[in-house]
XYZ file of C-alpha atoms in Angstrom:
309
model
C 0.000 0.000 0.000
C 1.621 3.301 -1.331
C -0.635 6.205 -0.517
C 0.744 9.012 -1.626
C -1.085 11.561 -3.401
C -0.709 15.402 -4.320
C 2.391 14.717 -5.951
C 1.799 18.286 -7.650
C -0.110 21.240 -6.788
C -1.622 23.521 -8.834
C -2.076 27.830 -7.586
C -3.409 30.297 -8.930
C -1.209 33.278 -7.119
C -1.953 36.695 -6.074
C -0.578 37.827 -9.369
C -3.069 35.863 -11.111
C -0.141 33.205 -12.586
C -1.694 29.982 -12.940
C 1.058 27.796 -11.918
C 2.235 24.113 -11.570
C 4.533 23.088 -9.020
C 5.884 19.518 -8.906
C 9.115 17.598 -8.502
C 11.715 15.914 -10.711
C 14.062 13.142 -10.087
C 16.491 14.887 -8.829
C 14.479 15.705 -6.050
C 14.253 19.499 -7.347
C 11.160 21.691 -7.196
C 9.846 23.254 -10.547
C 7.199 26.388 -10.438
C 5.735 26.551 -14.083
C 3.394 28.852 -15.684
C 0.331 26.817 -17.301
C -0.828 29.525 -19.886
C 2.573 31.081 -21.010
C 3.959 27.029 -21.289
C 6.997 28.481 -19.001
C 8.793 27.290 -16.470
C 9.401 29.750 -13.931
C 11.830 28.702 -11.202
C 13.698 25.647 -10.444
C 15.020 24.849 -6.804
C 17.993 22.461 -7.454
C 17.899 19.522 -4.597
C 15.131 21.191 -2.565
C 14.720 17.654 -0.310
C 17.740 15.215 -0.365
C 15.076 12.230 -1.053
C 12.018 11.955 -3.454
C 9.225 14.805 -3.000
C 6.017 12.806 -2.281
C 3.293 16.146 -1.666
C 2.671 19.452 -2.211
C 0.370 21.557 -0.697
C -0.433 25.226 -1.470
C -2.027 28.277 0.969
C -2.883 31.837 0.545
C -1.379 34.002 3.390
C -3.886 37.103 3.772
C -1.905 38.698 6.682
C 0.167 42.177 6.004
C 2.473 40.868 3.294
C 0.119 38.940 1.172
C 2.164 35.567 -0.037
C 1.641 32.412 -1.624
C 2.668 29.621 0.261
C 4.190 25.969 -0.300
C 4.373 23.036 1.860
C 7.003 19.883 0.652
C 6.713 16.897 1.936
C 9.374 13.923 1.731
C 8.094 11.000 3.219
C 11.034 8.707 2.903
C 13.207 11.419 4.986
C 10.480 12.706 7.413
C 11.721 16.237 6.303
C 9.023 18.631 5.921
C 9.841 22.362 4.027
C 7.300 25.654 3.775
C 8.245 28.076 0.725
C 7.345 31.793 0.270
C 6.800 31.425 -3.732
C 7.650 35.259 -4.671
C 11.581 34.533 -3.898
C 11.140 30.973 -3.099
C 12.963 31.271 0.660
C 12.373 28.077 2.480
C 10.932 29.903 5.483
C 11.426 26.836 7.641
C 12.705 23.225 7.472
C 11.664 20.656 10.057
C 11.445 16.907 11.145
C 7.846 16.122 11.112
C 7.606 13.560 14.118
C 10.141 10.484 15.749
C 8.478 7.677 13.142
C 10.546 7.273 9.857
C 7.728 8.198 7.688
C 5.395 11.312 6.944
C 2.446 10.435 4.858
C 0.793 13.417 4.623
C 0.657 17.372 5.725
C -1.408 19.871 5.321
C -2.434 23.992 6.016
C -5.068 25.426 8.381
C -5.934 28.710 9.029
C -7.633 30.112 12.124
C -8.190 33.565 12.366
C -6.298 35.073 9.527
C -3.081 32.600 10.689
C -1.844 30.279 8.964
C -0.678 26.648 10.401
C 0.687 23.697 9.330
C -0.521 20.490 10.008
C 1.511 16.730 9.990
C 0.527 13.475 9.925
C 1.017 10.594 12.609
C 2.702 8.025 10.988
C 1.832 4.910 13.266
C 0.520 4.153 16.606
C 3.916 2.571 17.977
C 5.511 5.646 19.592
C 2.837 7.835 20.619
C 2.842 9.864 18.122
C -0.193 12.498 17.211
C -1.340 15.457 14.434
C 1.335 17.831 15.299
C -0.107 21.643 14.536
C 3.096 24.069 13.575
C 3.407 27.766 12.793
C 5.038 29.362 9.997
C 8.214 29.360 11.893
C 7.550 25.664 12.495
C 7.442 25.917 16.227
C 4.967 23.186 17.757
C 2.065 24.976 18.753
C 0.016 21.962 19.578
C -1.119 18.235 19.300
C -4.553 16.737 18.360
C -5.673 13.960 20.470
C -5.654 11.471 17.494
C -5.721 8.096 19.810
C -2.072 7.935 18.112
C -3.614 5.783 14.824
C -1.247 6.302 12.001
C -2.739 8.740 9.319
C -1.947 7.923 5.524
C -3.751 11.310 4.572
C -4.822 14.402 6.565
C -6.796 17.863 5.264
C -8.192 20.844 6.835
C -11.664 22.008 6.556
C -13.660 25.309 7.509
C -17.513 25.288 8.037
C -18.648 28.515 7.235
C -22.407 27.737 8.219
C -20.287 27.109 12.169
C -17.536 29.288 11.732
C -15.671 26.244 12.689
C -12.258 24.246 11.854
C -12.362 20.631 10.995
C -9.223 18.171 10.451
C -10.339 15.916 8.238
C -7.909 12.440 8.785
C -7.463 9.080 6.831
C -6.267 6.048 8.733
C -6.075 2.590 7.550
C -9.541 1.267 9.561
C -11.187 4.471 8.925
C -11.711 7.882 8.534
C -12.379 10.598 11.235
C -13.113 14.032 11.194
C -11.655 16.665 14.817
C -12.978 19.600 16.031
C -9.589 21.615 15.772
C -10.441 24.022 18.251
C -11.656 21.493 21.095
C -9.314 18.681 19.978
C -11.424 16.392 20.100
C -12.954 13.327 17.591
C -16.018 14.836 16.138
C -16.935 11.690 13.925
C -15.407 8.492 13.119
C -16.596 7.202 9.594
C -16.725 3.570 9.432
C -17.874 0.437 7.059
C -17.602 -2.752 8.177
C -13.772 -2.395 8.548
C -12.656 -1.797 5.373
C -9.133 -1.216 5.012
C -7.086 1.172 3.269
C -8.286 5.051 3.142
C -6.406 7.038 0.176
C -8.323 10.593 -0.097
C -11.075 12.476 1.324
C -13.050 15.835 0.093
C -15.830 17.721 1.259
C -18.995 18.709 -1.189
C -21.058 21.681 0.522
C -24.595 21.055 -1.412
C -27.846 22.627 -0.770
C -29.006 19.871 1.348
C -26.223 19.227 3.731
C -22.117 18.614 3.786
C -20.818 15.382 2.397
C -17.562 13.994 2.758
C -16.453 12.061 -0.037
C -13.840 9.270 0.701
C -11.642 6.872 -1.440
C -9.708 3.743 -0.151
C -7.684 0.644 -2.110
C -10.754 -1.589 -1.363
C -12.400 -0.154 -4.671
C -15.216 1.773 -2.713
C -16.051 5.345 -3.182
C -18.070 6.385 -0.141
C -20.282 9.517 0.133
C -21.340 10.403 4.213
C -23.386 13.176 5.585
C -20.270 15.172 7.799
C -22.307 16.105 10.367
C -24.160 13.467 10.907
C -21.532 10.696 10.748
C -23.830 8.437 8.588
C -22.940 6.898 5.495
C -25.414 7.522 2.381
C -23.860 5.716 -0.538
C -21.247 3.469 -1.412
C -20.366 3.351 -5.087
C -18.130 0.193 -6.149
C -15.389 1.265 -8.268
C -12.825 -1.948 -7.810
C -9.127 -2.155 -7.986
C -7.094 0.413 -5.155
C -8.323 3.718 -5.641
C -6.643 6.881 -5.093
C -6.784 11.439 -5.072
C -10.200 12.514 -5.573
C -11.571 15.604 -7.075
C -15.287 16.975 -7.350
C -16.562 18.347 -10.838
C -19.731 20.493 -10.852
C -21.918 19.224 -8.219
C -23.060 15.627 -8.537
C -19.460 14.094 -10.647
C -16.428 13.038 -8.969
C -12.919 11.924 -10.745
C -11.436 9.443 -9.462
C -7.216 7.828 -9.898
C -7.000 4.615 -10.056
C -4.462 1.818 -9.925
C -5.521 0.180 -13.268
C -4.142 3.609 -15.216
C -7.621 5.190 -14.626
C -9.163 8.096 -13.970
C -13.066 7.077 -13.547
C -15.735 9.890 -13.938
C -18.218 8.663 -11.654
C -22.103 10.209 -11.254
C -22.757 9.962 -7.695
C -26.135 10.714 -7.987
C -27.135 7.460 -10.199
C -23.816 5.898 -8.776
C -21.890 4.921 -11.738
C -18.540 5.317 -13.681
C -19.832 7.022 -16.557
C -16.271 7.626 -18.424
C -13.112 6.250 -18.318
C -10.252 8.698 -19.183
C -6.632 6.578 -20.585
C -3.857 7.694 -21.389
C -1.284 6.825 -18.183
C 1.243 4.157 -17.909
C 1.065 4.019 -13.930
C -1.621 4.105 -11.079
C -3.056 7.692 -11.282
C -2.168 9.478 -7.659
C -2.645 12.616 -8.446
C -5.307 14.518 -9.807
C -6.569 18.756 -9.849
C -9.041 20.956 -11.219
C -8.290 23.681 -12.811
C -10.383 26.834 -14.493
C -8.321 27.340 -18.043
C -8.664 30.542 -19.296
C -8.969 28.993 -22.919
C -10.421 25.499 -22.018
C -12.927 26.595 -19.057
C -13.181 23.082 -15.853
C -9.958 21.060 -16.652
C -8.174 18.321 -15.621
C -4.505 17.564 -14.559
C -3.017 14.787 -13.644
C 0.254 12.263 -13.184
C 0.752 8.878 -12.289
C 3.065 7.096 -9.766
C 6.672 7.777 -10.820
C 5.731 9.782 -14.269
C 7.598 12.487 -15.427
C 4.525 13.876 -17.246
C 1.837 16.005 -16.157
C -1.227 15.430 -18.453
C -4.183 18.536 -19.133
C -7.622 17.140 -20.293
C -10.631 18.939 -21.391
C -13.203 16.967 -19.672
C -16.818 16.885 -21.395
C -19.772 15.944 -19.587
């Protein structure tokens, strides 16, 4: 089980560049423009082992900034990025375990934190919350399960933080400012959580969830229950919503399944990888309108599609 997604990230900036930023072999960091086809900036050996996530915030405070969190799991070494110089504005070990899976940002109150994942329940470990100078500001209470994917979300209908987590048994959302469990999302103990999103619809908040059992499942948030499990099969991977009732899904098999989770079905099958599909983004194209990018596991390409209902 290799669950690593956001293997890229994709910003639009403050100066309204629509940029890529990914990782080569070398274990560089390239910035590139999508609509001038330019690359940008190129950090030479920005983590001494392979980049495995990239995550991307605004900062709103005085000196508005784009930020850039890399992750290298194989090292534990986690780096945040000011993208208007590119100054690594901090560089830190992520926990004691040998392995970070995931990390993410949160903002409360106009700040802007970091969040890293617990890697396994041997040592004690829990969701470490950092600042922007990477100083430990807290720990969630996380019952020290190992988290293969973790992602912040804010409720504007509560005016309230969520840390949305994916273990191997299960998923489980935290109330970030009581740290506390505020659901645990469970089916018959399937194994193997890869992704999760949230879809605010008129009727309620849904949390969308992939795993490498071949399940999609769609739960209410709030209410912790589960209202649709859409079989997909094969180990399935990064998630992302289009319009209001579609989700993409990557896949193991080379994949990326358009699924209706209203009538839940796959309704289109895009090809074209040689690998499992880890990562995929929306994008708004200025020329193609909703797009779609994505790579698979250990490809040096980083493919656009224009994505018809």
């Amino acid at each position: 089980y290799d669950p690593l997604v956001n293997s890229f990230s994709v910003i639009e900036t403050f100066d309204h560049i629509l940029m890529i930023i990914y990782a080569t072999r070398n274990n560089s960091i390239i910035s590139y423009d999508i609509i001038d086809n330019r690359k940008i900036k190129e950090i030479e050996n920005a983590h001494n082992k392979p980049i495995t996530l990239f995550s991307h915030c605004f900062d709103n405070n005085i000196n508005k900034r784009d930020l850039i969190l890399s992750v290298s799991s194989f090292d534990n070494n986690i780096k945040l990025w000011d993208t208007q110089n590119w100054d690594c504005l901090f560089n830190t070990i992520a926990n004691n375990n040998p392995w970070t899976w995931s990390a993410c940002f949160l903002k409360d109150n106009n700040q802007v934190f970091i969040l890293t994942s617990n890697w396994s329940n041997a040592n004690s470990e829990q969701i470490k919350v950092l600042d922007c100078n990477g100083n430990k500001i807290k720990e969630i209470n996380d019952s020290n399960d190992g988290t293969f994917f973790i992602d912040s979300y804010y409720d504007n209908k509560f005016s309230k933080n969520y840390i949305l987590s994916a273990h191997l048994d299960y998923v489980k959302s935290y109330d970030y400012n009581n740290n506390e469990v505020y659901h645990k999302y469970c089916d018959n103990n399937n194994k193997g959580h890869s992704c999760i999103s949230i879809n605010n619809n008129k009727e309620n908040t849904i949390l969308i969830e992939s795993s490498i059992d071949g399940f999609l499942r769609i739960w209410d948030f709030h209410s912790g229950l589960l209202l649709s499990k859409i079989e997909i099969k094969g180990q399935l991977y990064d998630i992302c919503l289009f319009k209001e009732n579609y989700c993409l899904v990557g896949c193991d098999d080379k994949i990326i399944k358009f699924i209706d989770m209203k009538n839940k079905k796959v309704v289109k099958n895009l090809n074209g990888h040689n690998m499992g599909v880890l990562t995929i983004k929306k994008i708004n194209h200025p020329e193609y309108g909703e797009c779609l990018l994505s790579q698979g596991y250990c490809e040096d390409n980083i493919k656009l599609w224009n994505i018809k209902i």
